[in-house]
Short mmCIF file of C-alpha atoms in Angstrom, two decimals:
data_model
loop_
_atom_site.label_atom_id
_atom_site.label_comp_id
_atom_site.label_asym_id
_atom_site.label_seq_id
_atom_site.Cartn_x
_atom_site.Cartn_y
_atom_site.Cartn_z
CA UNK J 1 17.63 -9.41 -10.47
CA UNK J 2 15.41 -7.89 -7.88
CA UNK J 3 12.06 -5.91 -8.40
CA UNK J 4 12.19 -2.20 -7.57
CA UNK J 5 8.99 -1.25 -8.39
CA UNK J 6 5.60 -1.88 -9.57
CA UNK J 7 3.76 0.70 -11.26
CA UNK J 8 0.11 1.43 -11.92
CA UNK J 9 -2.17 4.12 -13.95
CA UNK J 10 -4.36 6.03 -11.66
CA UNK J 11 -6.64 8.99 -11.22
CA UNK J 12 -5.59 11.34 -8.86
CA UNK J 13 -1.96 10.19 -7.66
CA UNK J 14 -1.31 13.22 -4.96
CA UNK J 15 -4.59 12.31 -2.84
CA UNK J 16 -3.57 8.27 -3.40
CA UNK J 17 -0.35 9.18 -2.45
CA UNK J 18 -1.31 11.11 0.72
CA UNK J 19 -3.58 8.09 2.05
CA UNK J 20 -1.59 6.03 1.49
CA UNK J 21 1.51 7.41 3.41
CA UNK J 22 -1.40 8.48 6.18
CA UNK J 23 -2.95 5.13 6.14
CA UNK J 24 -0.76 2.53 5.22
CA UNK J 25 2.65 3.34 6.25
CA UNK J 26 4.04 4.32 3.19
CA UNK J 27 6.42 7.06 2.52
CA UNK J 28 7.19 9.11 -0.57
CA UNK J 29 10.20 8.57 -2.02
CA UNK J 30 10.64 10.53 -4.71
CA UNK J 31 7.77 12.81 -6.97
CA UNK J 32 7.13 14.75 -9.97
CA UNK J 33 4.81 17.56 -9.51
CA UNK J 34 2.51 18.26 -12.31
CA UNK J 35 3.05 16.48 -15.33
CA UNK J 36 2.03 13.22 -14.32
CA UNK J 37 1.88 13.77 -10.83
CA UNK J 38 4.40 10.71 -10.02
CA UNK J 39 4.99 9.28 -6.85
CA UNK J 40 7.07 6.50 -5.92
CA UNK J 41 6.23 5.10 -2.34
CA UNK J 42 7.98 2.80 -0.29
CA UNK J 43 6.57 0.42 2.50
CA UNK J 44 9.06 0.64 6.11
CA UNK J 45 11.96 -1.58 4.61
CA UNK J 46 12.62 0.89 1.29
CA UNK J 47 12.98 -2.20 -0.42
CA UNK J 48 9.61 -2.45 -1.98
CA UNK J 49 8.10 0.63 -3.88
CA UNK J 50 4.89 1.25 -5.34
CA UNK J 51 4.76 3.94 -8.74
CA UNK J 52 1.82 5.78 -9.13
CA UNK J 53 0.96 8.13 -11.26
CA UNK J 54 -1.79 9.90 -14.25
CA UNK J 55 -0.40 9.11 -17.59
CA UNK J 56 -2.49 8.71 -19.97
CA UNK J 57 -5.32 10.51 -17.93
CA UNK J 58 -7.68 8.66 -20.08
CA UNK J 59 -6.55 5.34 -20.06
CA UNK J 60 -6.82 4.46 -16.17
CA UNK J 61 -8.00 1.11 -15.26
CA UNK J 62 -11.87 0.92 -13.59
CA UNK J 63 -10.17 -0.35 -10.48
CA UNK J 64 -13.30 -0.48 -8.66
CA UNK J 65 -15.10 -3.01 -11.40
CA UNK J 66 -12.07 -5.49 -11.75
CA UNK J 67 -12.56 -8.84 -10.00
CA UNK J 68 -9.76 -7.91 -6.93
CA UNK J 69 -7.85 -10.90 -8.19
CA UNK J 70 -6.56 -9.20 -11.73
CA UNK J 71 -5.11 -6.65 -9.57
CA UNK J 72 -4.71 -5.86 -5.66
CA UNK J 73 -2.10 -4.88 -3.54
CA UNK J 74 -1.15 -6.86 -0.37
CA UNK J 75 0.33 -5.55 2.79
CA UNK J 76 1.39 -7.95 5.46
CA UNK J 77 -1.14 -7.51 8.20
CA UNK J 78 -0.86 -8.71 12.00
CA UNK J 79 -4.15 -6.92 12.88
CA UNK J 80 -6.19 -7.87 9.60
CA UNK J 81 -9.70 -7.00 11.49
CA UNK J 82 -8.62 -4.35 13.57
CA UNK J 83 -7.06 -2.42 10.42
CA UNK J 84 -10.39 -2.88 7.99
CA UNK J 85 -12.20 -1.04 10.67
CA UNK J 86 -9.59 1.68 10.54
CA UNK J 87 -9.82 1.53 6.95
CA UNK J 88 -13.47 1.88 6.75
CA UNK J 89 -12.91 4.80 9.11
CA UNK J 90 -11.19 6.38 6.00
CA UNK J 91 -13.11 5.37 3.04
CA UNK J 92 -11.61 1.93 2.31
CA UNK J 93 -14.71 -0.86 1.37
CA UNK J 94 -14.44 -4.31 2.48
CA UNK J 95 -14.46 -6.47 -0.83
CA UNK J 96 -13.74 -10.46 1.37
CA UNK J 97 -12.28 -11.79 4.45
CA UNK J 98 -10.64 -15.39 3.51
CA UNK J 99 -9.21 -17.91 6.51
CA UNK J 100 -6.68 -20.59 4.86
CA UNK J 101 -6.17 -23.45 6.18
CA UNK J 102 -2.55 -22.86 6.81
CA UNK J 103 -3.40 -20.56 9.64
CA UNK J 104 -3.73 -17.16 6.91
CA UNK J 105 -5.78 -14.57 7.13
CA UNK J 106 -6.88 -12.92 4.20
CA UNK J 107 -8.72 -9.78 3.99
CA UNK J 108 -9.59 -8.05 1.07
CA UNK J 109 -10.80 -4.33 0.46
CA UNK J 110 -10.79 -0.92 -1.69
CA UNK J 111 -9.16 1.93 -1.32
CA UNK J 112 -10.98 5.17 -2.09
CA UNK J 113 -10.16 5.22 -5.70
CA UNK J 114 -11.39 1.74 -6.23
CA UNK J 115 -8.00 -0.45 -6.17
CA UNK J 116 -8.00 -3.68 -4.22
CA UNK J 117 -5.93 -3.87 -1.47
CA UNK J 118 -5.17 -7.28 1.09
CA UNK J 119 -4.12 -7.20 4.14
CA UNK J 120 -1.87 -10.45 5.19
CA UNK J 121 -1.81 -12.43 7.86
CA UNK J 122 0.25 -15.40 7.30
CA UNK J 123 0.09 -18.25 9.00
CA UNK J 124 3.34 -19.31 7.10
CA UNK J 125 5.67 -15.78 6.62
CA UNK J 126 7.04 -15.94 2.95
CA UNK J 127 9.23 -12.72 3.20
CA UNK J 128 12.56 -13.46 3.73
CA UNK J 129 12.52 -10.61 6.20
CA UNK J 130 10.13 -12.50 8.32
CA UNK J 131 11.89 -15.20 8.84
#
């Protein structure tokens, strides 16, 4: 088995969508307009896709007062300071910066809408592709 997606409930999936592919390197793969408004966005391999979309419009999470570690999406980072201050730049918040003792780099923020986001530098790669 392999994971194609991961999905999520959120307010206003066209702007996510759009800042995301601006800001994070993402690209949409496939969407629905209206309806739902679903997107599915993939990082640079197109082996790992993110689903967003609005359904049902009242039961989206409060992204932005969950504890980041119920929920948060990581992106492998090389630049993880250089990026948050592009991301501020855009209306990400900085939630925690984290140094590990394996040599990691851990920063953690918000997107506009609230959801955490972490941005990975490892000093151990775990994806296969890094290797």
């Amino acid at each position: 088995m392999k994971i194609e997606h991961f999905a999520i409930n959120v307010k206003d999936p066209i702007a996510m969508a759009a800042w995301y592919v601006a800001h994070m390197g993402l690209t949409i793969v496939r969407k629905q307009d209206g309806g739902a408004n679903t997107h599915f966005l993939a990082d640079e391999s197109g082996d790992v896709m993110l689903e967003i979309y609005n359904n049902p419009p009242d039961q989206v999470p409060d992204y932005a007062n969950m504890n980041p570690l119920l929920v948060h999406l990581a992106f492998v980072c090389e630049n993880p300071i250089g990026k948050r201050a592009e991301l501020e730049a855009v209306g990400a918040s900085f939630a925690e910066e984290v140094h590990i003792k394996d040599g990691s780099h851990l920063v953690m923020m918000r997107d506009p809408w609230g959801l955490a986001i972490q941005l990975c530098k490892r000093g151990n790669k775990m994806l296969k592709c890094q290797q």
